[in-house]
PDB file of C-alpha atoms in Angstrom:
ATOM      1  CA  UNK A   1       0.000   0.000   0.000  1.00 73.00           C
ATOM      2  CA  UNK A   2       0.853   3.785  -0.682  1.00 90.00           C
ATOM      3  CA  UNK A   3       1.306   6.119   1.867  1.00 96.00           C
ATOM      4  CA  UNK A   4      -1.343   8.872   1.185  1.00 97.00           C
ATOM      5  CA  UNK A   5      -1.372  12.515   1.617  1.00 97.00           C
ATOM      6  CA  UNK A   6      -3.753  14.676   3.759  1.00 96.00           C
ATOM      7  CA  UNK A   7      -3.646  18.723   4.385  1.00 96.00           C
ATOM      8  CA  UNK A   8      -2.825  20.069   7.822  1.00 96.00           C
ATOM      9  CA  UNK A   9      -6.479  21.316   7.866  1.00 96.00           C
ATOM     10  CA  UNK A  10      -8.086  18.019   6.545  1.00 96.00           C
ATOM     11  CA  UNK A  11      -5.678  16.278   9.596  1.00 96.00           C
ATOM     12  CA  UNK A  12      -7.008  18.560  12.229  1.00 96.00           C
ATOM     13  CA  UNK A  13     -10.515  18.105  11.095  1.00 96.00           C
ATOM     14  CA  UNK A  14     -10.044  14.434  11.710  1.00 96.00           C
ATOM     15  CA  UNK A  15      -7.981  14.383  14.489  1.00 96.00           C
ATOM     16  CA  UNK A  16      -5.357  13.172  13.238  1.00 96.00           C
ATOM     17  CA  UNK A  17      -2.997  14.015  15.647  1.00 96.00           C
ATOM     18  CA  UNK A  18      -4.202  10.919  18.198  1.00 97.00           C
ATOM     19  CA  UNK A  19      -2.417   8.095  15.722  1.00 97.00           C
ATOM     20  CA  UNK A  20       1.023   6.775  16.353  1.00 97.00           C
ATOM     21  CA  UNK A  21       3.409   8.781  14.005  1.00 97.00           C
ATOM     22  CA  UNK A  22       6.862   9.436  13.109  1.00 97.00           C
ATOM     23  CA  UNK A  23       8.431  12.273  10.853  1.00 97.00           C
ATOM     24  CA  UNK A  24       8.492  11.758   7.155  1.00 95.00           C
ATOM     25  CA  UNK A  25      12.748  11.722   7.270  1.00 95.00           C
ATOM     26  CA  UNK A  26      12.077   8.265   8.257  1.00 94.00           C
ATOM     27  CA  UNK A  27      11.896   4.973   7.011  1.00 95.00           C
ATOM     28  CA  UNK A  28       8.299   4.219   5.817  1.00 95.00           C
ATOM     29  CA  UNK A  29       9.664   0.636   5.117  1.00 95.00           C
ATOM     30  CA  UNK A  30      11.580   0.178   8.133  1.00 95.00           C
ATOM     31  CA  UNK A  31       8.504   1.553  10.245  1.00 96.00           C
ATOM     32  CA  UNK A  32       6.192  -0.809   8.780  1.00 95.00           C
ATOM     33  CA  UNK A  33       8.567  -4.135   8.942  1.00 96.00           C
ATOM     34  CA  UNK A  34       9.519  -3.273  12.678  1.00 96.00           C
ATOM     35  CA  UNK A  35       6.288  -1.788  14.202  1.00 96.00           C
ATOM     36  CA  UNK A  36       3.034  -1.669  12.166  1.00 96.00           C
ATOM     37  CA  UNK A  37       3.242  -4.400  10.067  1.00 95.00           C
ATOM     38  CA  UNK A  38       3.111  -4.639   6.592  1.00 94.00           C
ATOM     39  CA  UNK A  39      -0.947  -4.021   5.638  1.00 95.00           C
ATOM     40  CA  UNK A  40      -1.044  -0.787   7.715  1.00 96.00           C
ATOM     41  CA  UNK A  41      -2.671   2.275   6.024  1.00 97.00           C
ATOM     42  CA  UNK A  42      -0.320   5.169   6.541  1.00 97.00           C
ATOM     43  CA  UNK A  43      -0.842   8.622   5.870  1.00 97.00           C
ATOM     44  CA  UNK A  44       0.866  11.908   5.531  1.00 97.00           C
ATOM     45  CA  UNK A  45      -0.212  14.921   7.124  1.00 97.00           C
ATOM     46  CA  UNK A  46       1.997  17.770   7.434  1.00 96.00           C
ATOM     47  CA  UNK A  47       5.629  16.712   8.479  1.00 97.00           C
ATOM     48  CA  UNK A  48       4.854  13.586   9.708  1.00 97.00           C
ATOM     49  CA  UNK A  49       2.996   9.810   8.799  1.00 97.00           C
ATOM     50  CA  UNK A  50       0.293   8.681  10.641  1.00 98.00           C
ATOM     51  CA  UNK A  51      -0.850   5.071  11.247  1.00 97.00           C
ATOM     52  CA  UNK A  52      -4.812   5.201  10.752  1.00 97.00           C
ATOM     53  CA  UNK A  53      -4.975   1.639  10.490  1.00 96.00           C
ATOM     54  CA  UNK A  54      -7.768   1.272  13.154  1.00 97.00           C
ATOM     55  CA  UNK A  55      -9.753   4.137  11.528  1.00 96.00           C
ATOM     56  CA  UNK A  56      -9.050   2.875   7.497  1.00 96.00           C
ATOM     57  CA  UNK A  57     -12.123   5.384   6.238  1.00 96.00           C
ATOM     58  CA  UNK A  58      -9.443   8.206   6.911  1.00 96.00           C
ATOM     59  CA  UNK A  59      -7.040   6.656   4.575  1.00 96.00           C
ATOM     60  CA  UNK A  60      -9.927   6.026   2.018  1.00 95.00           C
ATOM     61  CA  UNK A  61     -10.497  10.030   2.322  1.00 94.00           C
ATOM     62  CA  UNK A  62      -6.675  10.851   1.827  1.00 94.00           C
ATOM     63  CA  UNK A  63      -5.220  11.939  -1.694  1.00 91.00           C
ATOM     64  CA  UNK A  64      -2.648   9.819  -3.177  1.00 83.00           C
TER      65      UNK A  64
END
């Protein structure tokens, strides 16, 4: 899967900011192999990439 793109006000509107994240300087591939596994639906928003894997219709929302 692709990570996907969000605005800062599209992220806010969803409360975004209660996911697990890390800043987009890092690994997306690492991340996923060592922490979220390798179906999770991630999601950038801003400087960082969220893990909305729990809420997926936010990642169906996102832009690619």
């Amino acid at each position: 899967m692709r990570v996907k793109r969000m605005t800062v006000k599209e992220g806010e509107r969803h409360g975004i900011s209660r996911f697990p994240n890390f800043h987009r300087s890092g690994s997306v591939r690492g991340m996923k192999r060592l922490y979220y596994g390798e179906d999770c639906l991630l999601v950038r928003c801003g400087n960082f990439i969220y893990n909305v894997t729990v809420e997926p219709q936010i990642y169906n929302q996102a832009t690619i």
